[in-house]
mmCIF file with all atom_site columns, C-alpha atoms in Angstrom:
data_model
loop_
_atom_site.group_PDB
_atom_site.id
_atom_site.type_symbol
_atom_site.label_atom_id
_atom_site.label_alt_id
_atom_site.label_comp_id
_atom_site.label_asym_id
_atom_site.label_entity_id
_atom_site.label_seq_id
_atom_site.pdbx_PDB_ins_code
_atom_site.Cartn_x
_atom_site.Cartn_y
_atom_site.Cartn_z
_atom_site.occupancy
_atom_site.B_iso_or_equiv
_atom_site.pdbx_formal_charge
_atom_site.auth_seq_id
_atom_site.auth_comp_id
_atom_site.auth_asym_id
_atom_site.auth_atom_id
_atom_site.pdbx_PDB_model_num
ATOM 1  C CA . UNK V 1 1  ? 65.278 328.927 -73.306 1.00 69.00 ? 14 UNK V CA 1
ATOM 2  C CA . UNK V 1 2  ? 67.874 326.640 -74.655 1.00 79.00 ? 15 UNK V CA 1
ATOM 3  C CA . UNK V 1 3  ? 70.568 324.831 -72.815 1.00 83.00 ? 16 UNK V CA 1
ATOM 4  C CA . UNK V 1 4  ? 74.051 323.630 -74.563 1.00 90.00 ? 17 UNK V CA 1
ATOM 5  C CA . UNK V 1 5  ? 75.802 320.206 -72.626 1.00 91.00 ? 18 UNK V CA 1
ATOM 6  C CA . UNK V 1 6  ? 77.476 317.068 -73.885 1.00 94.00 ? 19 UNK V CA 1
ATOM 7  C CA . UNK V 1 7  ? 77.226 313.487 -72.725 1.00 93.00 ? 20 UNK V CA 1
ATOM 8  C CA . UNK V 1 8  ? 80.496 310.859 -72.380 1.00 96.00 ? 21 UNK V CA 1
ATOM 9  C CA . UNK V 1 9  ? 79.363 307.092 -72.685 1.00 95.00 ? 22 UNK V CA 1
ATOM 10 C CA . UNK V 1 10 ? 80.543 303.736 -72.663 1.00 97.00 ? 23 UNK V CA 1
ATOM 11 C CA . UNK V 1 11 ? 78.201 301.366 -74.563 1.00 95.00 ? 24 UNK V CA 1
ATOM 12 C CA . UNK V 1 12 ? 78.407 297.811 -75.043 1.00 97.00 ? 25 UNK V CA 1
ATOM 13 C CA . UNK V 1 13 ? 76.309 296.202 -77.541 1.00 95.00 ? 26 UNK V CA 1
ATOM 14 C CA . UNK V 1 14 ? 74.734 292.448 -76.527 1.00 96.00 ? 27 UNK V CA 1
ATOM 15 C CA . UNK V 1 15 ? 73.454 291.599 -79.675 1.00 95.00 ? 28 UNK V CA 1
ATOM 16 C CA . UNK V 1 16 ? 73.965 292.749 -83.388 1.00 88.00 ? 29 UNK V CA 1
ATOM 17 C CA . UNK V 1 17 ? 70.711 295.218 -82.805 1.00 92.00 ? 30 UNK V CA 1
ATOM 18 C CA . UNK V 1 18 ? 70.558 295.364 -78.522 1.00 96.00 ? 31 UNK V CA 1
ATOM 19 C CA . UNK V 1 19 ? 72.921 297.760 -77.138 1.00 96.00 ? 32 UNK V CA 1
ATOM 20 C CA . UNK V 1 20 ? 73.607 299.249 -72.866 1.00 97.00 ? 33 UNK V CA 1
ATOM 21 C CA . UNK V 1 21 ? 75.338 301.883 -72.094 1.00 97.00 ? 34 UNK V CA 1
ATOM 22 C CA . UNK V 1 22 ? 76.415 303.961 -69.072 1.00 98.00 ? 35 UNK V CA 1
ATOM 23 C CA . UNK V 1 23 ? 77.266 307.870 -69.540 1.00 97.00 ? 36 UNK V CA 1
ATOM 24 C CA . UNK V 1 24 ? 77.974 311.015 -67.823 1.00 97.00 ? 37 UNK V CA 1
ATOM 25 C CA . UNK V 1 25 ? 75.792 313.719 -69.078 1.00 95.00 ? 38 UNK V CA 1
ATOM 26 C CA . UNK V 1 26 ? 76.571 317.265 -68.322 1.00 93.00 ? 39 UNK V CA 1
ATOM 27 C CA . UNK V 1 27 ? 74.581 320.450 -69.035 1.00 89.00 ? 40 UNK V CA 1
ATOM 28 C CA . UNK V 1 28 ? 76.541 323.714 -68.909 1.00 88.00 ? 41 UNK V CA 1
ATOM 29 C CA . UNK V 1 29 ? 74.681 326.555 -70.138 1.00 84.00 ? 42 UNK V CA 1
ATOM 30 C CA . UNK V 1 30 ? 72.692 328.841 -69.053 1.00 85.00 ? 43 UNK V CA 1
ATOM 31 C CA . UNK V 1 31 ? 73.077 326.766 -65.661 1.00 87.00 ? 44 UNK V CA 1
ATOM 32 C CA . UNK V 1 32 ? 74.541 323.747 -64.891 1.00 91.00 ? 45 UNK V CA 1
ATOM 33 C CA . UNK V 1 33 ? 73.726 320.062 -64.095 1.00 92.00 ? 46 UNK V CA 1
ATOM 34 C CA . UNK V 1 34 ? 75.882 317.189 -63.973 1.00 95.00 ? 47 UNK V CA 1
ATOM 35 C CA . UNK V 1 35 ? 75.051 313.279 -63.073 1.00 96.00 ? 48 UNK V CA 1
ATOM 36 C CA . UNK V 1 36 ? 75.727 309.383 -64.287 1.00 97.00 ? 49 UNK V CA 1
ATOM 37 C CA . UNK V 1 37 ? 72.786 308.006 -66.842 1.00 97.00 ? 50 UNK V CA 1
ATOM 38 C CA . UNK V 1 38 ? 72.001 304.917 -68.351 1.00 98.00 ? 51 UNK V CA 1
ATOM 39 C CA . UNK V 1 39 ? 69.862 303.667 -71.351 1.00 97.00 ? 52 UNK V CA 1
ATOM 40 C CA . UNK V 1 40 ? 69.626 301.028 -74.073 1.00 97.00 ? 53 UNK V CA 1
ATOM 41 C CA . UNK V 1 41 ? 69.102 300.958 -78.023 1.00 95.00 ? 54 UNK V CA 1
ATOM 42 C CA . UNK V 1 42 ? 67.097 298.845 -79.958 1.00 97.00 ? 55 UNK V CA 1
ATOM 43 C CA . UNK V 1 43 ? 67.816 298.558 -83.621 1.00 95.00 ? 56 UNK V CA 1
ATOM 44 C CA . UNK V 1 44 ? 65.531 296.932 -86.568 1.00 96.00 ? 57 UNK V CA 1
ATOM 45 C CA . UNK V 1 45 ? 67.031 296.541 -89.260 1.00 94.00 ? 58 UNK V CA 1
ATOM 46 C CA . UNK V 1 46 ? 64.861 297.059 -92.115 1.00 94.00 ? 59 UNK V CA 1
ATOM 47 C CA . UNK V 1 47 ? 66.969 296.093 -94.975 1.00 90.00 ? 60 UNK V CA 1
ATOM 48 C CA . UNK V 1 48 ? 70.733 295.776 -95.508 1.00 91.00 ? 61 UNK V CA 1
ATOM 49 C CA . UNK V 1 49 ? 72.437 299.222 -94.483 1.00 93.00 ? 62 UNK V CA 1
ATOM 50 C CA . UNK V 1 50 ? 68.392 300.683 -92.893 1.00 95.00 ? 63 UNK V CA 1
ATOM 51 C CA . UNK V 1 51 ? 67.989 300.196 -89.250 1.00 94.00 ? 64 UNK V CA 1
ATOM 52 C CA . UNK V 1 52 ? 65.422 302.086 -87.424 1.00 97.00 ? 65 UNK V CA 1
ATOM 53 C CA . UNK V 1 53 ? 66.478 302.987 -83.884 1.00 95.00 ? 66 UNK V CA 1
ATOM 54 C CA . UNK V 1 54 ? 64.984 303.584 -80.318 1.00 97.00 ? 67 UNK V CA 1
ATOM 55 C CA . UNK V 1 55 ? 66.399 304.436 -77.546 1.00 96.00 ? 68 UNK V CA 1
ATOM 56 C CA . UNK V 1 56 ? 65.677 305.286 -74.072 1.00 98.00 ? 69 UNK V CA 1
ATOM 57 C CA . UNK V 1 57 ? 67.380 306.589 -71.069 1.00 97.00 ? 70 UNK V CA 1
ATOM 58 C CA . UNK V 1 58 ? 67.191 307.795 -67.665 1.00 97.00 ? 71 UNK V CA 1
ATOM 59 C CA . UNK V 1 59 ? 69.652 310.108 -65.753 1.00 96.00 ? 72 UNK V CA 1
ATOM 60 C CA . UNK V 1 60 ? 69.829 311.832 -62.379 1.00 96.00 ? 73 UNK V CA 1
ATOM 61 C CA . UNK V 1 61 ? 71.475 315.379 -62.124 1.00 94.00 ? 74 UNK V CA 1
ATOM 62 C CA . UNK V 1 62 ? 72.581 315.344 -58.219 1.00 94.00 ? 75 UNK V CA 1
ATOM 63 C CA . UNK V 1 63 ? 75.088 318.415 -58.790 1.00 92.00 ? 76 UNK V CA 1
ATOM 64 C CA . UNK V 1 64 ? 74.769 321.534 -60.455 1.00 89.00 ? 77 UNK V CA 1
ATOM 65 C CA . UNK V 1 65 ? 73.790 325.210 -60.074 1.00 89.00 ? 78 UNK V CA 1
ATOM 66 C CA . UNK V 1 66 ? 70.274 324.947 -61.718 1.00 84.00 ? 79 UNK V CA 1
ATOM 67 C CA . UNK V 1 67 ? 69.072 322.333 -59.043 1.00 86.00 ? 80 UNK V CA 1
ATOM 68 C CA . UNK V 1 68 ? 66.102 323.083 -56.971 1.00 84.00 ? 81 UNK V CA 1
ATOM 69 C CA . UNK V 1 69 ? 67.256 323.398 -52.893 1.00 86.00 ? 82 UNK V CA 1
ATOM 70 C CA . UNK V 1 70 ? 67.912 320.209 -51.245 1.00 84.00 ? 83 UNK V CA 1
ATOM 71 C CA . UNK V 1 71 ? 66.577 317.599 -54.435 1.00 91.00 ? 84 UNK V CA 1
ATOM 72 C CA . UNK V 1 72 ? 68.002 316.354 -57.711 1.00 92.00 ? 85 UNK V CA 1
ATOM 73 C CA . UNK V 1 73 ? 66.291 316.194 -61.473 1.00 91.00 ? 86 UNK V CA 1
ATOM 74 C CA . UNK V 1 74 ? 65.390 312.894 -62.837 1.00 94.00 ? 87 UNK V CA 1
ATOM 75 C CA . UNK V 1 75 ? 65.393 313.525 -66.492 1.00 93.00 ? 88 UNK V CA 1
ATOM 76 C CA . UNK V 1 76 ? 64.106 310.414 -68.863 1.00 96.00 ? 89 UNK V CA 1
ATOM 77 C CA . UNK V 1 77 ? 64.279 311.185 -72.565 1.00 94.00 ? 90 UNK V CA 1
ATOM 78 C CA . UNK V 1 78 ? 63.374 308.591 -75.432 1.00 97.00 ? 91 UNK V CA 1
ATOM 79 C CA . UNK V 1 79 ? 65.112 309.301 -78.766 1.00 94.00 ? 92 UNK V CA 1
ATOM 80 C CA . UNK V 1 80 ? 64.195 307.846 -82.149 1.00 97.00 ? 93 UNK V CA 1
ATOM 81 C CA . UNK V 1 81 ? 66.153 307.826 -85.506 1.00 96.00 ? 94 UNK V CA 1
ATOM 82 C CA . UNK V 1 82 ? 66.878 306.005 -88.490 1.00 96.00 ? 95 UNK V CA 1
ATOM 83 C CA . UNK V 1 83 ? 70.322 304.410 -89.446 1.00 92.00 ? 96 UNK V CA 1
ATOM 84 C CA . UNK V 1 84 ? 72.116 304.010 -92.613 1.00 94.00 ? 97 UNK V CA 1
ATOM 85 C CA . UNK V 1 85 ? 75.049 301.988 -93.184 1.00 91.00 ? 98 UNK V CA 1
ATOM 86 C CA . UNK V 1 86 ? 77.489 303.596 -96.003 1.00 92.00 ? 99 UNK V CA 1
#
């Protein structure tokens, strides 16, 4: 089964490679869930234009059609990547 949504954030980096942000994260198909998240990102660098990237998050889906009866989802996700500065 696979499931098509989006996310909106505001993020506001602390230091050159620490980084918060705040979203509102919305799946839409097949069903749909909709909540506030938050997360972080830690970058290191591992050269000039490399940074290596982690990043995890936690959101809470209170609305939505594809909720179980009476609770909400707590979704936490951690999300890897590599940078490169052009």
């Amino acid at each position: 089964r696979a499931t098509f949504g989006s996310e909106v954030r505001y993020e506001r980096w602390w230091t050159p490679t620490i980084g918060f942000h705040v979203s509102l994260i919305g799946v839409i198909a097949p069903e749909t869930m909709v909540g506030p998240g938050v997360g972080a990102r830690f970058g290191f660098p591992i050269g000039k234009k490399v940074t290596l990237f982690l990043e995890p998050g936690f959101a809470v889906f209170p609305f939505g059609s594809d909720l179980p009866k009476g609770n909400v989802v707590l979704w936490a996700i951690l999300n890897g990547g590599v940078g490169v500065a052009l």
